[in-house]
């Protein structure tokens, strides 16, 4: 097969995901991060261990100095033209932990895109000043397109997709997996667990990416609970079938709560409504985790949420030890630091720091 640098965009875009993943690597390690499915189990394990190491090393002044020295010579651009604060700050902090300087573009109206420049040209121009592009865009597939542009340029810099359109949010899936790894570390890991997804599963990119990653584990059971209008996409179900992962799709939420090891709540993604107010015509009232549900939840289950939340988890649930969404968010910073360290090939040095 031709390397990506000799392939047209159409040919690259049409490639089978597994083939494309191979092209996103450099010298055998991950380079561009576009889709959750690029990560296989071994890599997920390694990344989780590295994140925990970084977390421990960062506890001391000497450790922080050591971490800051790792990528002191690199600069990252955060190109976030879709609303974001937590993912933006999470990446910002991850870069800082590793000593990287960070530049940002957050508002297209402040850039030449306002003068009619294409997003491809804009990102490519800005990349001249940086060694990595971390990008969030409402345009589905833009991160993928940028990776292809860079593969065909004389200055290929890695692209990390920090959320693209309705489709993919691979680094959110990494932090969700890291949270599950930590939550179940004394219970045999993620294998054999029942994960219940609830909310807007049609347009929630976090659910789509996480469902992809869960196919790496054995004996999983995935349950997708949403109103019919917001049900999970057939493409995700087809990928589960292909990897022999049993699933159920149901409009009922409450019925499955007692069976779940992890409940993954999501908000209604009404920014994608094709007609304003469209989602309000759907009755979503039963797709909420209420305080009374704690009584039927397994004692060692966890409640997760990518955040931001609206009313799909009662605030009274926050005090329960099974509510892990705040921890989940902080995990994001550590796993993103681990990812960036892996891309720049300094994982081994970091792993060797502690005895
Ligand atoms: C999610 C997103 O942007 O897709 N947020 C996040 O990155 N944690 C979920 C959401 O916006 O509902």
Tab-separated table of C-alpha atoms and ligand atoms in Angstrom:
chain	number	residue	atom	x	y	z
A	1	UNK	CA	0.000	0.000	0.000
A	2	UNK	CA	1.140	3.551	-0.726
A	3	UNK	CA	2.179	5.683	2.266
A	4	UNK	CA	-0.374	8.393	3.102
A	5	UNK	CA	1.936	11.019	1.690
A	6	UNK	CA	1.351	9.632	-1.803
A	7	UNK	CA	-2.357	9.122	-1.405
A	8	UNK	CA	-5.140	11.458	-2.432
A	9	UNK	CA	-7.429	12.716	0.323
A	10	UNK	CA	-10.284	10.688	-1.169
A	11	UNK	CA	-8.223	7.488	-1.094
A	12	UNK	CA	-7.008	8.130	2.463
A	13	UNK	CA	-10.479	9.029	3.723
A	14	UNK	CA	-12.010	5.910	2.153
A	15	UNK	CA	-9.479	3.534	3.763
A	16	UNK	CA	-10.635	0.850	6.142
A	17	UNK	CA	-10.112	2.286	9.660
A	18	UNK	CA	-7.613	-0.412	10.565
A	19	UNK	CA	-5.500	0.406	7.521
A	20	UNK	CA	-5.704	4.094	8.257
A	21	UNK	CA	-4.552	3.557	11.850
A	22	UNK	CA	-1.264	2.116	10.627
A	23	UNK	CA	-0.606	5.282	8.651
A	24	UNK	CA	-1.181	7.449	11.691
A	25	UNK	CA	1.929	6.058	13.389
A	26	UNK	CA	5.528	7.162	13.147
A	27	UNK	CA	8.511	4.881	13.868
A	28	UNK	CA	6.115	2.329	15.395
A	29	UNK	CA	4.524	4.676	17.904
A	30	UNK	CA	1.363	6.694	17.802
A	31	UNK	CA	1.614	10.077	16.057
A	32	UNK	CA	-1.755	11.478	14.940
A	33	UNK	CA	-4.685	10.774	17.279
A	34	UNK	CA	-7.919	10.947	15.319
A	35	UNK	CA	-10.163	8.072	16.365
A	36	UNK	CA	-10.656	6.039	19.510
A	37	UNK	CA	-10.329	2.802	17.546
A	38	UNK	CA	-6.614	3.517	17.000
A	39	UNK	CA	-6.004	2.327	20.557
A	40	UNK	CA	-5.676	-1.332	21.288
A	41	UNK	CA	-5.701	-2.951	24.642
A	42	UNK	CA	-1.929	-3.066	25.197
A	43	UNK	CA	-1.638	0.599	24.421
A	44	UNK	CA	-4.552	1.447	26.726
A	45	UNK	CA	-2.906	-0.471	29.561
A	46	UNK	CA	0.456	1.196	28.943
A	47	UNK	CA	-1.101	4.628	28.748
A	48	UNK	CA	-3.030	4.123	32.010
A	49	UNK	CA	0.144	3.033	33.827
A	50	UNK	CA	2.042	6.010	32.436
A	51	UNK	CA	-0.722	8.422	33.515
A	52	UNK	CA	-0.546	7.023	37.054
A	53	UNK	CA	3.247	7.414	37.049
A	54	UNK	CA	2.986	11.026	35.912
A	55	UNK	CA	0.381	11.651	38.600
A	56	UNK	CA	2.760	10.282	41.259
A	57	UNK	CA	5.863	12.061	39.941
A	58	UNK	CA	3.992	15.388	39.842
A	59	UNK	CA	3.474	15.241	43.613
A	60	UNK	CA	6.996	16.481	44.401
A	61	UNK	CA	8.914	19.605	43.372
A	62	UNK	CA	11.771	17.492	41.993
A	63	UNK	CA	9.292	15.339	40.126
A	64	UNK	CA	7.590	18.381	38.625
A	65	UNK	CA	10.979	19.746	37.489
A	66	UNK	CA	11.746	16.399	35.901
A	67	UNK	CA	8.398	16.333	34.067
A	68	UNK	CA	8.732	19.939	32.887
A	69	UNK	CA	12.128	19.137	31.387
A	70	UNK	CA	10.649	16.408	29.200
A	71	UNK	CA	9.069	18.619	26.551
A	72	UNK	CA	10.494	22.008	27.403
A	73	UNK	CA	11.682	22.228	23.788
A	74	UNK	CA	8.204	21.672	22.263
A	75	UNK	CA	5.239	23.956	21.661
A	76	UNK	CA	1.596	23.022	21.189
A	77	UNK	CA	-1.209	24.921	19.531
A	78	UNK	CA	-4.703	24.569	20.902
A	79	UNK	CA	-7.057	25.274	18.005
A	80	UNK	CA	-10.452	25.172	19.691
A	81	UNK	CA	-13.083	26.783	17.514
A	82	UNK	CA	-15.968	24.960	19.187
A	83	UNK	CA	-17.043	25.835	22.747
A	84	UNK	CA	-14.855	24.156	25.333
A	85	UNK	CA	-13.358	25.001	28.660
A	86	UNK	CA	-12.730	21.715	30.420
A	87	UNK	CA	-11.114	19.875	27.525
A	88	UNK	CA	-9.206	23.030	26.611
A	89	UNK	CA	-7.892	23.500	30.150
A	90	UNK	CA	-7.240	19.800	30.543
A	91	UNK	CA	-4.955	19.814	27.483
A	92	UNK	CA	-3.486	23.153	28.525
A	93	UNK	CA	-2.570	21.710	31.922
A	94	UNK	CA	-1.290	18.455	30.419
A	95	UNK	CA	1.068	20.477	28.187
A	96	UNK	CA	2.212	22.554	31.160
A	97	UNK	CA	2.953	19.447	33.213
A	98	UNK	CA	5.376	18.340	30.501
A	99	UNK	CA	6.879	21.819	30.143
A	100	UNK	CA	5.378	22.626	26.749
A	101	UNK	CA	4.555	26.192	25.820
A	102	UNK	CA	1.023	26.606	24.534
A	103	UNK	CA	-0.577	28.970	22.032
A	104	UNK	CA	-4.268	29.160	21.324
A	105	UNK	CA	-6.869	30.051	18.722
A	106	UNK	CA	-10.374	30.001	20.111
A	107	UNK	CA	-12.369	32.326	17.978
A	108	UNK	CA	-12.445	32.131	14.196
A	109	UNK	CA	-13.628	35.729	13.981
A	110	UNK	CA	-10.192	36.761	15.308
A	111	UNK	CA	-8.358	34.809	12.610
A	112	UNK	CA	-8.034	35.093	8.847
A	113	UNK	CA	-10.727	32.453	8.537
A	114	UNK	CA	-12.929	35.511	8.949
A	115	UNK	CA	-11.368	36.851	5.721
A	116	UNK	CA	-12.344	33.688	3.899
A	117	UNK	CA	-9.286	31.525	4.534
A	118	UNK	CA	-10.113	27.815	4.645
A	119	UNK	CA	-9.725	26.080	8.032
A	120	UNK	CA	-7.092	23.826	6.387
A	121	UNK	CA	-4.952	26.815	5.382
A	122	UNK	CA	-5.492	28.481	8.739
A	123	UNK	CA	-4.401	25.448	10.773
A	124	UNK	CA	-1.487	24.785	8.459
A	125	UNK	CA	-0.295	28.385	8.767
A	126	UNK	CA	-0.490	28.368	12.555
A	127	UNK	CA	1.312	25.053	12.679
A	128	UNK	CA	4.462	26.813	11.416
A	129	UNK	CA	5.009	28.046	14.951
A	130	UNK	CA	4.252	24.795	16.774
A	131	UNK	CA	5.238	21.148	17.133
A	132	UNK	CA	1.768	19.748	17.806
A	133	UNK	CA	-1.805	20.716	16.961
A	134	UNK	CA	-4.577	19.897	19.398
A	135	UNK	CA	-7.876	20.722	17.783
A	136	UNK	CA	-11.589	20.803	18.459
A	137	UNK	CA	-13.958	21.691	15.690
A	138	UNK	CA	-17.626	21.403	14.888
A	139	UNK	CA	-16.583	20.278	11.419
A	140	UNK	CA	-16.699	16.477	11.448
A	141	UNK	CA	-13.508	14.987	9.954
A	142	UNK	CA	-11.456	18.213	10.047
A	143	UNK	CA	-8.806	16.696	12.333
A	144	UNK	CA	-8.515	13.736	9.960
A	145	UNK	CA	-8.172	16.058	6.998
A	146	UNK	CA	-5.484	18.095	8.803
A	147	UNK	CA	-3.522	14.943	9.596
A	148	UNK	CA	-3.594	14.080	5.907
A	149	UNK	CA	-2.517	17.648	4.986
A	150	UNK	CA	0.460	17.380	7.356
A	151	UNK	CA	1.391	13.922	6.081
A	152	UNK	CA	1.761	15.594	2.701
A	153	UNK	CA	3.704	18.590	3.948
A	154	UNK	CA	7.425	18.973	4.555
A	155	UNK	CA	6.778	19.702	8.223
A	156	UNK	CA	4.523	16.960	9.571
A	157	UNK	CA	3.348	17.813	13.064
A	158	UNK	CA	1.071	15.483	15.042
A	159	UNK	CA	-2.635	16.291	15.248
A	160	UNK	CA	-4.724	15.368	18.279
A	161	UNK	CA	-8.474	15.370	17.781
A	162	UNK	CA	-9.994	16.980	20.880
A	163	UNK	CA	-13.545	16.469	19.600
A	164	UNK	CA	-14.782	16.612	16.031
A	165	UNK	CA	-18.376	17.098	15.002
A	166	UNK	CA	-20.821	14.534	16.349
A	167	UNK	CA	-18.534	11.678	15.594
A	168	UNK	CA	-15.364	11.269	17.632
A	169	UNK	CA	-13.772	12.389	20.884
A	170	UNK	CA	-10.893	9.947	21.280
A	171	UNK	CA	-9.136	11.560	24.244
A	172	UNK	CA	-12.387	11.647	26.217
A	173	UNK	CA	-12.626	7.909	25.571
A	174	UNK	CA	-9.056	7.499	26.862
A	175	UNK	CA	-9.897	9.264	30.101
A	176	UNK	CA	-13.100	7.243	30.420
A	177	UNK	CA	-11.137	4.015	29.998
A	178	UNK	CA	-8.541	5.227	32.514
A	179	UNK	CA	-11.371	5.958	34.971
A	180	UNK	CA	-12.819	2.472	34.434
A	181	UNK	CA	-9.361	0.889	34.824
A	182	UNK	CA	-8.896	2.660	38.153
A	183	UNK	CA	-12.447	2.032	39.340
A	184	UNK	CA	-12.232	-1.703	38.683
A	185	UNK	CA	-8.569	-2.315	39.500
A	186	UNK	CA	-9.510	-4.448	42.517
A	187	UNK	CA	-12.369	-6.152	40.689
A	188	UNK	CA	-10.598	-7.861	37.832
A	189	UNK	CA	-10.357	-4.811	35.572
A	190	UNK	CA	-12.789	-3.809	32.859
A	191	UNK	CA	-13.385	-7.330	31.499
A	192	UNK	CA	-16.797	-8.807	32.211
A	193	UNK	CA	-18.438	-5.527	33.202
A	194	UNK	CA	-21.840	-4.195	32.197
A	195	UNK	CA	-21.785	-0.600	30.995
A	196	UNK	CA	-25.058	1.298	30.736
A	197	UNK	CA	-25.072	4.379	28.479
A	198	UNK	CA	-27.905	6.862	28.849
A	199	UNK	CA	-28.989	10.092	27.174
A	200	UNK	CA	-28.352	11.505	23.715
A	201	UNK	CA	-26.568	8.549	22.202
A	202	UNK	CA	-27.238	9.592	18.610
A	203	UNK	CA	-25.165	12.773	18.782
A	204	UNK	CA	-22.915	12.140	21.766
A	205	UNK	CA	-19.418	11.689	20.389
A	206	UNK	CA	-18.079	10.606	23.784
A	207	UNK	CA	-20.341	7.550	23.826
A	208	UNK	CA	-19.436	6.633	20.265
A	209	UNK	CA	-15.714	6.799	21.007
A	210	UNK	CA	-15.959	4.922	24.297
A	211	UNK	CA	-18.106	2.172	22.773
A	212	UNK	CA	-15.327	1.709	20.207
A	213	UNK	CA	-12.693	1.325	22.907
A	214	UNK	CA	-14.715	-1.095	25.012
A	215	UNK	CA	-14.530	-3.638	22.193
A	216	UNK	CA	-10.941	-4.221	23.383
A	217	UNK	CA	-12.204	-6.001	26.504
A	218	UNK	CA	-13.591	-9.495	27.058
A	219	UNK	CA	-17.091	-10.520	28.133
A	220	UNK	CA	-18.467	-7.012	28.067
A	221	UNK	CA	-22.155	-6.193	27.966
A	222	UNK	CA	-23.123	-2.758	26.664
A	223	UNK	CA	-26.608	-1.330	27.147
A	224	UNK	CA	-27.716	1.772	25.257
A	225	UNK	CA	-30.687	3.487	26.782
A	226	UNK	CA	-32.174	6.495	25.001
A	227	UNK	CA	-35.449	7.757	23.579
A	228	UNK	CA	-36.025	6.347	20.094
A	229	UNK	CA	-35.192	9.680	18.431
A	230	UNK	CA	-31.760	9.785	20.094
A	231	UNK	CA	-30.757	6.161	19.933
A	232	UNK	CA	-27.208	4.955	19.247
A	233	UNK	CA	-26.075	4.855	15.611
A	234	UNK	CA	-26.214	1.659	13.587
A	235	UNK	CA	-22.560	2.112	12.627
A	236	UNK	CA	-21.555	1.696	16.286
A	237	UNK	CA	-23.811	-1.343	16.696
A	238	UNK	CA	-22.319	-2.869	13.542
A	239	UNK	CA	-18.803	-2.396	14.926
A	240	UNK	CA	-19.852	-4.131	18.164
A	241	UNK	CA	-21.323	-7.043	16.218
A	242	UNK	CA	-18.131	-7.286	14.177
A	243	UNK	CA	-16.084	-7.581	17.372
A	244	UNK	CA	-18.579	-9.957	19.057
A	245	UNK	CA	-19.547	-7.573	21.839
A	246	UNK	CA	-23.081	-8.271	23.115
A	247	UNK	CA	-25.311	-5.215	23.437
A	248	UNK	CA	-28.882	-4.228	24.130
A	249	UNK	CA	-30.740	-1.141	22.948
A	250	UNK	CA	-33.665	-0.060	25.093
A	251	UNK	CA	-35.834	2.971	25.715
A	252	UNK	CA	-35.992	1.886	29.358
A	253	UNK	CA	-33.293	3.246	31.655
A	254	UNK	CA	-34.397	2.455	35.173
A	255	UNK	CA	-34.740	-1.273	34.539
A	256	UNK	CA	-31.023	-1.656	33.837
A	257	UNK	CA	-29.637	0.397	36.742
A	258	UNK	CA	-29.316	-2.585	39.150
A	259	UNK	CA	-27.387	-4.574	36.516
A	260	UNK	CA	-24.789	-1.929	35.679
A	261	UNK	CA	-21.174	-1.802	36.852
A	262	UNK	CA	-20.790	1.626	35.273
A	263	UNK	CA	-23.475	4.083	34.235
A	264	UNK	CA	-22.414	6.657	31.670
A	265	UNK	CA	-24.823	9.601	31.645
A	266	UNK	CA	-24.854	12.229	28.878
A	267	UNK	CA	-26.671	15.476	28.217
A	268	UNK	CA	-28.988	16.176	25.285
A	269	UNK	CA	-26.749	17.603	22.548
A	270	UNK	CA	-29.284	20.141	21.297
A	271	UNK	CA	-26.653	22.281	19.575
A	272	UNK	CA	-27.025	19.731	16.759
A	273	UNK	CA	-30.794	20.129	16.377
A	274	UNK	CA	-31.613	20.612	12.701
A	275	UNK	CA	-34.540	22.810	13.714
A	276	UNK	CA	-34.146	24.963	16.824
A	277	UNK	CA	-35.986	23.425	19.773
A	278	UNK	CA	-36.340	20.049	18.030
A	279	UNK	CA	-34.990	18.102	21.029
A	280	UNK	CA	-37.553	19.692	23.297
A	281	UNK	CA	-40.258	17.741	21.529
A	282	UNK	CA	-38.633	14.513	22.777
A	283	UNK	CA	-39.530	13.392	26.296
A	284	UNK	CA	-36.133	12.919	27.947
A	285	UNK	CA	-37.375	13.178	31.534
A	286	UNK	CA	-36.782	9.509	32.382
A	287	UNK	CA	-33.142	9.628	31.191
A	288	UNK	CA	-31.873	11.074	34.433
A	289	UNK	CA	-30.102	9.535	37.404
A	290	UNK	CA	-32.044	10.479	40.501
A	291	UNK	CA	-31.115	10.211	44.161
A	292	UNK	CA	-33.563	7.330	44.673
A	293	UNK	CA	-31.674	5.303	42.054
A	294	UNK	CA	-28.681	5.063	44.438
A	295	UNK	CA	-30.641	2.514	46.473
A	296	UNK	CA	-30.779	0.029	43.597
A	297	UNK	CA	-27.281	0.707	42.224
A	298	UNK	CA	-24.674	-2.002	42.939
A	299	UNK	CA	-22.516	-1.047	45.951
A	300	UNK	CA	-19.344	-1.003	43.840
A	301	UNK	CA	-20.748	0.480	40.625
A	302	UNK	CA	-19.620	3.872	39.310
A	303	UNK	CA	-21.580	6.775	37.822
A	304	UNK	CA	-19.748	8.661	35.089
A	305	UNK	CA	-20.444	11.722	32.935
A	306	UNK	CA	-18.202	13.479	30.407
A	307	UNK	CA	-19.642	16.803	31.665
A	308	UNK	CA	-21.002	19.431	31.305
A	309	UNK	CA	-24.149	18.227	33.049
A	310	UNK	CA	-27.579	19.720	32.903
A	311	UNK	CA	-30.262	17.903	34.839
A	312	UNK	CA	-29.389	14.311	33.936
A	313	UNK	CA	-27.731	13.672	37.291
A	314	UNK	CA	-29.327	15.030	40.447
A	315	UNK	CA	-26.812	17.171	42.385
A	316	UNK	CA	-27.721	15.180	45.497
A	317	UNK	CA	-25.936	12.211	43.884
A	318	UNK	CA	-22.562	14.032	43.915
A	319	UNK	CA	-21.842	13.158	47.539
A	320	UNK	CA	-22.158	9.409	46.934
A	321	UNK	CA	-18.762	7.677	46.611
A	322	UNK	CA	-19.979	5.939	43.455
A	323	UNK	CA	-20.265	9.291	41.657
A	324	UNK	CA	-16.857	9.529	39.996
A	325	UNK	CA	-17.404	12.278	37.415
A	326	UNK	CA	-15.183	14.882	39.103
A	327	UNK	CA	-12.368	12.373	39.433
A	328	UNK	CA	-12.998	11.307	35.838
A	329	UNK	CA	-12.363	14.875	34.690
A	330	UNK	CA	-9.068	15.133	36.573
A	331	UNK	CA	-8.037	11.776	35.119
A	332	UNK	CA	-8.295	13.506	31.745
A	333	UNK	CA	-5.373	15.772	32.498
A	334	UNK	CA	-3.120	12.852	33.471
A	335	UNK	CA	-4.055	10.629	30.556
A	336	UNK	CA	-3.622	13.534	28.105
A	337	UNK	CA	-0.163	14.163	29.559
A	338	UNK	CA	0.561	10.442	29.097
A	339	UNK	CA	-0.670	10.609	25.502
A	340	UNK	CA	1.472	13.636	24.623
A	341	UNK	CA	4.506	12.029	26.292
A	342	UNK	CA	3.883	8.881	24.227
A	343	UNK	CA	3.617	10.839	20.972
A	344	UNK	CA	6.913	12.606	21.680
A	345	UNK	CA	8.529	9.340	22.684
A	346	UNK	CA	9.465	10.160	26.265
A	347	UNK	CA	7.246	7.555	27.943
A	348	UNK	CA	10.169	5.270	28.721
A	349	UNK	CA	12.163	8.003	30.448
A	350	UNK	CA	9.162	8.883	32.581
A	351	UNK	CA	8.494	5.249	33.432
A	352	UNK	CA	12.117	4.871	34.554
A	353	UNK	CA	12.037	7.879	36.875
A	354	UNK	CA	10.452	6.137	39.849
A	355	UNK	CA	12.056	2.943	41.174
B	1	LIG	C1	-18.274	16.471	25.700
B	1	LIG	C2	-18.128	16.903	24.266
B	1	LIG	O1	-17.629	17.993	23.992
B	1	LIG	O2	-18.468	16.095	23.417
B	1	LIG	N1	-17.635	17.356	26.595
B	1	LIG	C3	-16.343	17.083	26.958
B	1	LIG	O3	-15.437	17.198	26.167
B	1	LIG	N2	-16.138	16.628	28.204
B	1	LIG	C4	-19.671	16.184	26.118
B	1	LIG	C5	-20.708	17.238	25.957
B	1	LIG	O4	-20.458	18.344	25.496
B	1	LIG	O5	-21.848	16.922	26.323
